[in-house]
Short mmCIF file of N, CA and C in Angstrom, two decimals:
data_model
loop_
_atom_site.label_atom_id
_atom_site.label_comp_id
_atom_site.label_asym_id
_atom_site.label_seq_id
_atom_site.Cartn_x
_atom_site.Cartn_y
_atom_site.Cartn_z
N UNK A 1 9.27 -11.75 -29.62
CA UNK A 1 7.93 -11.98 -29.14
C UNK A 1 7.92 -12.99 -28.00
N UNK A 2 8.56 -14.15 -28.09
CA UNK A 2 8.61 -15.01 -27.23
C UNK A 2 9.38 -14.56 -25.45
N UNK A 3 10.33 -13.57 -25.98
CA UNK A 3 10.68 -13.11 -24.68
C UNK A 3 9.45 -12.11 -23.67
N UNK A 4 8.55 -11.74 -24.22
CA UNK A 4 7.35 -10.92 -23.63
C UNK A 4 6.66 -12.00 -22.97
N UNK A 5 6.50 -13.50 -23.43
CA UNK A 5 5.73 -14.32 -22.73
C UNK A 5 6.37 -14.91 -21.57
N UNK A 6 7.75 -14.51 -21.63
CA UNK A 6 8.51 -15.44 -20.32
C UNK A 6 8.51 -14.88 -19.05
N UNK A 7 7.92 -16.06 -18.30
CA UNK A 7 7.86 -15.37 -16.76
C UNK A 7 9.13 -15.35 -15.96
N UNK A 8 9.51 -14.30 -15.24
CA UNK A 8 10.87 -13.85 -14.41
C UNK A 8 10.90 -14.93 -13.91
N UNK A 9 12.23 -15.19 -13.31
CA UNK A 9 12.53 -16.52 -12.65
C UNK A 9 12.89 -15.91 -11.23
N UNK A 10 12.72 -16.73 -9.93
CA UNK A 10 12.74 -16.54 -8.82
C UNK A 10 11.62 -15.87 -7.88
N UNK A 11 11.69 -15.79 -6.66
CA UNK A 11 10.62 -15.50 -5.99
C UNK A 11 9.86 -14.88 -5.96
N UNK A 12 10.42 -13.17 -6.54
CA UNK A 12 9.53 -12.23 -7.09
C UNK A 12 8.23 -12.31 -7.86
N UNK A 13 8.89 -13.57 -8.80
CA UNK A 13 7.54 -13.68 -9.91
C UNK A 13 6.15 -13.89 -9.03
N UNK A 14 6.58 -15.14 -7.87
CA UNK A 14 5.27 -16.09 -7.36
C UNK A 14 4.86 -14.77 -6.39
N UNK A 15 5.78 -13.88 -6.00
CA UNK A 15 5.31 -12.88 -5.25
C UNK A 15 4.07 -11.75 -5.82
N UNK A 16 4.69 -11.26 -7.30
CA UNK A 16 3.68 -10.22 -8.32
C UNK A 16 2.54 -11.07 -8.34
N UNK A 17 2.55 -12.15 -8.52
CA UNK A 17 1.52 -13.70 -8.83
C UNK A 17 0.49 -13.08 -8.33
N UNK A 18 1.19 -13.26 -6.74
CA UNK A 18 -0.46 -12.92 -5.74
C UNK A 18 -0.80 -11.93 -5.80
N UNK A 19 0.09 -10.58 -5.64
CA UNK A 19 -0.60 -9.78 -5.52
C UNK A 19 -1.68 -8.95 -6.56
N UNK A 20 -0.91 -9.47 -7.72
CA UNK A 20 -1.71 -9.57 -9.27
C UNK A 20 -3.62 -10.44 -8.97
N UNK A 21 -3.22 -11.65 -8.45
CA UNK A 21 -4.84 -12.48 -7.72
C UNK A 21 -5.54 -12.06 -6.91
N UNK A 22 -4.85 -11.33 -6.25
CA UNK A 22 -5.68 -10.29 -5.05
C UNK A 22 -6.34 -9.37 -5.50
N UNK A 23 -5.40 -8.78 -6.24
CA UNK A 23 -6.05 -7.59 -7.13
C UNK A 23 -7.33 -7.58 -7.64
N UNK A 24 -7.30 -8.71 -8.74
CA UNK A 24 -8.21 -9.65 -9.51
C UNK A 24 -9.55 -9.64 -8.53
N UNK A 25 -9.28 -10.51 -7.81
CA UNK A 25 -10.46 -11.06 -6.73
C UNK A 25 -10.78 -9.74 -5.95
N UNK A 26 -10.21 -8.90 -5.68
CA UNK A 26 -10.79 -7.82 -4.82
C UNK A 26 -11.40 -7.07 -5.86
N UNK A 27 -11.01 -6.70 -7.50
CA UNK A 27 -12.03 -5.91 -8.15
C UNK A 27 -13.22 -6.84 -8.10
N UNK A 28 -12.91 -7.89 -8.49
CA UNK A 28 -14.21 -8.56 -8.90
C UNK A 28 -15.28 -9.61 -8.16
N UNK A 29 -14.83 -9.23 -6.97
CA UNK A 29 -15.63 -9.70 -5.29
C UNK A 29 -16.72 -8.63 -5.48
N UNK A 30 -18.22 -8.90 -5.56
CA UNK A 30 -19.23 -7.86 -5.14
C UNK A 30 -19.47 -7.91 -3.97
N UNK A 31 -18.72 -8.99 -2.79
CA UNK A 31 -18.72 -8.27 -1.09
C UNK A 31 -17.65 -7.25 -0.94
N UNK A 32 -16.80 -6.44 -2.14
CA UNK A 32 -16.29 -5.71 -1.51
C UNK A 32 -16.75 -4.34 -1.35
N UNK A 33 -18.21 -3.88 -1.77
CA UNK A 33 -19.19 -2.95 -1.19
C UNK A 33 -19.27 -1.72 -2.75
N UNK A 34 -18.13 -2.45 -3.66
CA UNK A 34 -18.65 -1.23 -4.93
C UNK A 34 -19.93 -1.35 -5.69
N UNK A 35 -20.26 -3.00 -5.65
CA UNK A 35 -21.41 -2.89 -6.41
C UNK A 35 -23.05 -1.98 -5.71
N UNK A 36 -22.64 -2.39 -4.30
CA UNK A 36 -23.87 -1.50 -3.64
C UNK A 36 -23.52 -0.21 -3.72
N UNK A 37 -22.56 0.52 -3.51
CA UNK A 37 -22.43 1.88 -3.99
C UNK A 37 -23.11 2.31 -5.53
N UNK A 38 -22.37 1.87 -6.35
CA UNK A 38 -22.44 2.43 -7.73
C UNK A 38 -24.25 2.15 -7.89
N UNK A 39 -24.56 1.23 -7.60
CA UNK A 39 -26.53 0.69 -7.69
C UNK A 39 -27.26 1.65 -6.42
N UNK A 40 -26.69 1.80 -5.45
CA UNK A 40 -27.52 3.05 -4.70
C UNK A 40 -27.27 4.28 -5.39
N UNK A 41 -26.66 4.85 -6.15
CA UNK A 41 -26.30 5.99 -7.00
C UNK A 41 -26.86 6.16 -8.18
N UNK A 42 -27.00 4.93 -8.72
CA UNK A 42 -27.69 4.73 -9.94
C UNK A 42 -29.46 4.87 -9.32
N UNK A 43 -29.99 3.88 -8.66
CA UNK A 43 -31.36 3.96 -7.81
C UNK A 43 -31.65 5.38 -8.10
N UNK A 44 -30.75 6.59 -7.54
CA UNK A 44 -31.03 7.88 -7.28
C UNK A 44 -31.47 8.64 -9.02
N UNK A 45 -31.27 8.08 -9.51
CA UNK A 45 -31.16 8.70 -11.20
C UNK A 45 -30.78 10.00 -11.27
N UNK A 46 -29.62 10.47 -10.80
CA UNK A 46 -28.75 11.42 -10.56
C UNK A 46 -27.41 10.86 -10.96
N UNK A 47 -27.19 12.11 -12.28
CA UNK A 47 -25.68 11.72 -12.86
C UNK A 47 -24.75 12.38 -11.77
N UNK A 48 -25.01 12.82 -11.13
CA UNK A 48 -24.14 13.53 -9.91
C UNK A 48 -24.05 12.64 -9.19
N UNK A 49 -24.84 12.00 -8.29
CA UNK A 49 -24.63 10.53 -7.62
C UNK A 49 -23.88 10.27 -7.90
N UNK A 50 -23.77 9.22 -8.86
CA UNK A 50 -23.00 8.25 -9.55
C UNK A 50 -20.87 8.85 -9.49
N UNK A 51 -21.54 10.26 -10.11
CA UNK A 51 -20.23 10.61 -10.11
C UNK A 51 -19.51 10.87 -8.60
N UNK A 52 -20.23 11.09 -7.95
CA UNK A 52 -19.70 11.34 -5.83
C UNK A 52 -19.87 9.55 -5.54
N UNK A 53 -20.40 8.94 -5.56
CA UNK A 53 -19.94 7.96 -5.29
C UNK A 53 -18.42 6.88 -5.63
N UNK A 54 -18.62 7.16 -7.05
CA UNK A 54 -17.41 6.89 -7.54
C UNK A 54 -16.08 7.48 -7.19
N UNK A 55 -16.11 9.39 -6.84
CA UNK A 55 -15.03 10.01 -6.30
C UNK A 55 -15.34 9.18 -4.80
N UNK A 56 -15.90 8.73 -3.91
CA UNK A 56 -15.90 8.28 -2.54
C UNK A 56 -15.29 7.03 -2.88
N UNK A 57 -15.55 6.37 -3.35
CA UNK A 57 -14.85 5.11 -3.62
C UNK A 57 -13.34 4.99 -4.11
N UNK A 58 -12.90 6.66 -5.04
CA UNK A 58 -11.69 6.14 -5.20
C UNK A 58 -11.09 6.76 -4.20
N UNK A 59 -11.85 7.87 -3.15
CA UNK A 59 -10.95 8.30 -2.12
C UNK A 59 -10.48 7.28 -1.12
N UNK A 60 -11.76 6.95 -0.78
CA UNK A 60 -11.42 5.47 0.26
C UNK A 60 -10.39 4.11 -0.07
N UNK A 61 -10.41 4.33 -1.73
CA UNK A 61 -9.23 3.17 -2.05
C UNK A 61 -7.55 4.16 -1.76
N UNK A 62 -7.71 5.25 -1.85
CA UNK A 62 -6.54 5.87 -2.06
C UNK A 62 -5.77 5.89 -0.67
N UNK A 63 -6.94 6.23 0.30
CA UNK A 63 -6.84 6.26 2.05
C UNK A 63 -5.83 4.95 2.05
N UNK A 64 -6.83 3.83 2.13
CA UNK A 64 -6.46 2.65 2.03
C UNK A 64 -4.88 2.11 1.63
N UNK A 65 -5.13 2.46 0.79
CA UNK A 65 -3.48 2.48 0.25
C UNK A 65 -2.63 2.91 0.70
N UNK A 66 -2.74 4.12 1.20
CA UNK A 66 -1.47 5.10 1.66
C UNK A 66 -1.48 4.83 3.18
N UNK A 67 -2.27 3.78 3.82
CA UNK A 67 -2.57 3.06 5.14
C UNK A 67 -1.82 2.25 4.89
N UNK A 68 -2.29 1.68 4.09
CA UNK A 68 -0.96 -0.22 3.76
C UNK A 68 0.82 -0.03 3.40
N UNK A 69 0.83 1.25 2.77
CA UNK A 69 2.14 1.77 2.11
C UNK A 69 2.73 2.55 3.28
N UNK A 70 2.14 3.14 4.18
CA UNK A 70 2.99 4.23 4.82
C UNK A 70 4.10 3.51 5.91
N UNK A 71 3.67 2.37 6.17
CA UNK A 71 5.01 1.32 7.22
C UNK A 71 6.18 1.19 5.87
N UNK A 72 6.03 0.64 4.95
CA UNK A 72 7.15 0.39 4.17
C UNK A 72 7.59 1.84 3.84
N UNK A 73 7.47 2.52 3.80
CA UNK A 73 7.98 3.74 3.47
C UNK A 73 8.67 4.14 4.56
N UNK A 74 8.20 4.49 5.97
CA UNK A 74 8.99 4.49 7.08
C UNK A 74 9.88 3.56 7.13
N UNK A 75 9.98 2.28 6.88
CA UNK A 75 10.52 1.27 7.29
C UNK A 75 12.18 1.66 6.19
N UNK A 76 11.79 1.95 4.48
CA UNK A 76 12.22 2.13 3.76
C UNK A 76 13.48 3.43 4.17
N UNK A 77 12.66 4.35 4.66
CA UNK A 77 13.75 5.80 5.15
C UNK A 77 14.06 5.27 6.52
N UNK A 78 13.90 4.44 7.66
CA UNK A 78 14.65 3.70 8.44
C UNK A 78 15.98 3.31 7.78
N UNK A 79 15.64 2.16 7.06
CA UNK A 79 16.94 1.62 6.59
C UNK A 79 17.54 2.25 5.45
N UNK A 80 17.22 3.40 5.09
CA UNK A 80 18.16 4.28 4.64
C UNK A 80 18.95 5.22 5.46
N UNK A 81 18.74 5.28 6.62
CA UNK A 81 19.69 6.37 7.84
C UNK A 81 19.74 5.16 8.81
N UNK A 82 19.80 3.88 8.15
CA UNK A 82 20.28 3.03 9.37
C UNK A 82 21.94 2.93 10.11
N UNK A 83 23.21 3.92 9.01
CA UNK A 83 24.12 3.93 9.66
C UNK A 83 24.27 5.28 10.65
N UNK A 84 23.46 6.41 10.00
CA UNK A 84 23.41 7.21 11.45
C UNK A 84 22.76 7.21 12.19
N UNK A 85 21.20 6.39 12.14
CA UNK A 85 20.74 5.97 13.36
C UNK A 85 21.55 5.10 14.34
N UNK A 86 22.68 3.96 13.68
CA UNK A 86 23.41 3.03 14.98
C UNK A 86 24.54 4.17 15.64
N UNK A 87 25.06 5.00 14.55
CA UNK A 87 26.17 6.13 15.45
C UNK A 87 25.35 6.72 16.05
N UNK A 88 24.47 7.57 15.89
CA UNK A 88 23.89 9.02 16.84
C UNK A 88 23.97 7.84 18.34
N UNK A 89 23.03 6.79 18.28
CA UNK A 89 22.38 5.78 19.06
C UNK A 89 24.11 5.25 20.10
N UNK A 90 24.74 5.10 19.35
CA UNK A 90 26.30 4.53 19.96
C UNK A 90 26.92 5.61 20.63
N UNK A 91 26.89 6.75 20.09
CA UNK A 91 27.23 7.98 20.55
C UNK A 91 26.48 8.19 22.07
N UNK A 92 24.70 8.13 21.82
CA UNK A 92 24.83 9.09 22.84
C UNK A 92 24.75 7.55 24.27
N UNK A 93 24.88 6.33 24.14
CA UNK A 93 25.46 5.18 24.91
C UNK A 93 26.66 5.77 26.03
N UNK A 94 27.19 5.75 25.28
CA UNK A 94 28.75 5.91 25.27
C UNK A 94 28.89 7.65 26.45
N UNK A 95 28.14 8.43 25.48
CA UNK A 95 27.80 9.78 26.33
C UNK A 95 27.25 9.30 27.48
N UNK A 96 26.54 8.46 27.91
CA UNK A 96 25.42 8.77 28.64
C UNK A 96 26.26 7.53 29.90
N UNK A 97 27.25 6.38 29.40
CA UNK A 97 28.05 5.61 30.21
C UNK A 97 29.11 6.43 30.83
N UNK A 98 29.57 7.40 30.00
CA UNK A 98 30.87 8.04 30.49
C UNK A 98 29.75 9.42 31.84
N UNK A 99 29.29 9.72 31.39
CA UNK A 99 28.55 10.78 32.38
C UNK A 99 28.65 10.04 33.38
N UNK A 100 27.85 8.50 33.69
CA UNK A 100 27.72 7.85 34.77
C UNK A 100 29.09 7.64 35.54
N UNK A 101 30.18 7.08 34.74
CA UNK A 101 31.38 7.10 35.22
C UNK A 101 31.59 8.01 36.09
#
C-alpha cells in the first residue's frame, strides 16, 4: 500500500505535477467558455442542445489537442529516421560537390 503513495523520483514527477495543475485549473476555470456553453444549451430547454453542445465542446478539445500533439509527433518520426535523414542529406552534399567539381 505504501508503495502506491510514493511519488517517482526525478524530474518527470515535477513535470506530470504541472501538467496534472493545468489540467485541474483548465477544467475548473469558468473563463474557459464551458460553463457559457452548457447554460446557453440548457436556457434552450432542449435535450438536444445540451447534447450538440457538449459534442462541440469535445470536438474543439480534441482539435485542440491534436494541434498541441502534432509537432511532437513529427518531431518524434524526425528523430526516428534521424540516421537516414543525415545519410540521404550527406549523400546528396557530396553528389551535388562532386557534380560541381
Amino acid at each position: 500500500m505504501s508503495g502506491i503513495l510514493q511519488a517517482p523520483a526525478g524530474p518527470q514527477f515535477a513535470l506530470w505535477a504541472a501538467v496534472l495543475a493545468s489540467g485541474v485549473y483548465h477544467g475548473l476555470n469558468p473563463a474557459m467558455g464551458w460553463p457559457l456553453a452548457v447554460s446557453n444549451a440548457l436556457m434552450t430547454r432542449r435535450g438536444g442542445a445540451l447534447v450538440a453542445a457538449l459534442g462541440y465542446l469535445a470536438l474543439g478539445h480534441a482539435l485542440a489537442v491534436f494541434a498541441v500533439m502534432l509537432p511532437f509527433g513529427l518531431l518524434a518520426a524526425l528523430l526516428a529516421w534521424q540516421s537516414a535523414i543525415r545519410i540521404g542529406a550527406s549523400a546528396l552534399v557530396i553528389g551535388f560537390g562532386a557534380r560541381l567539381l
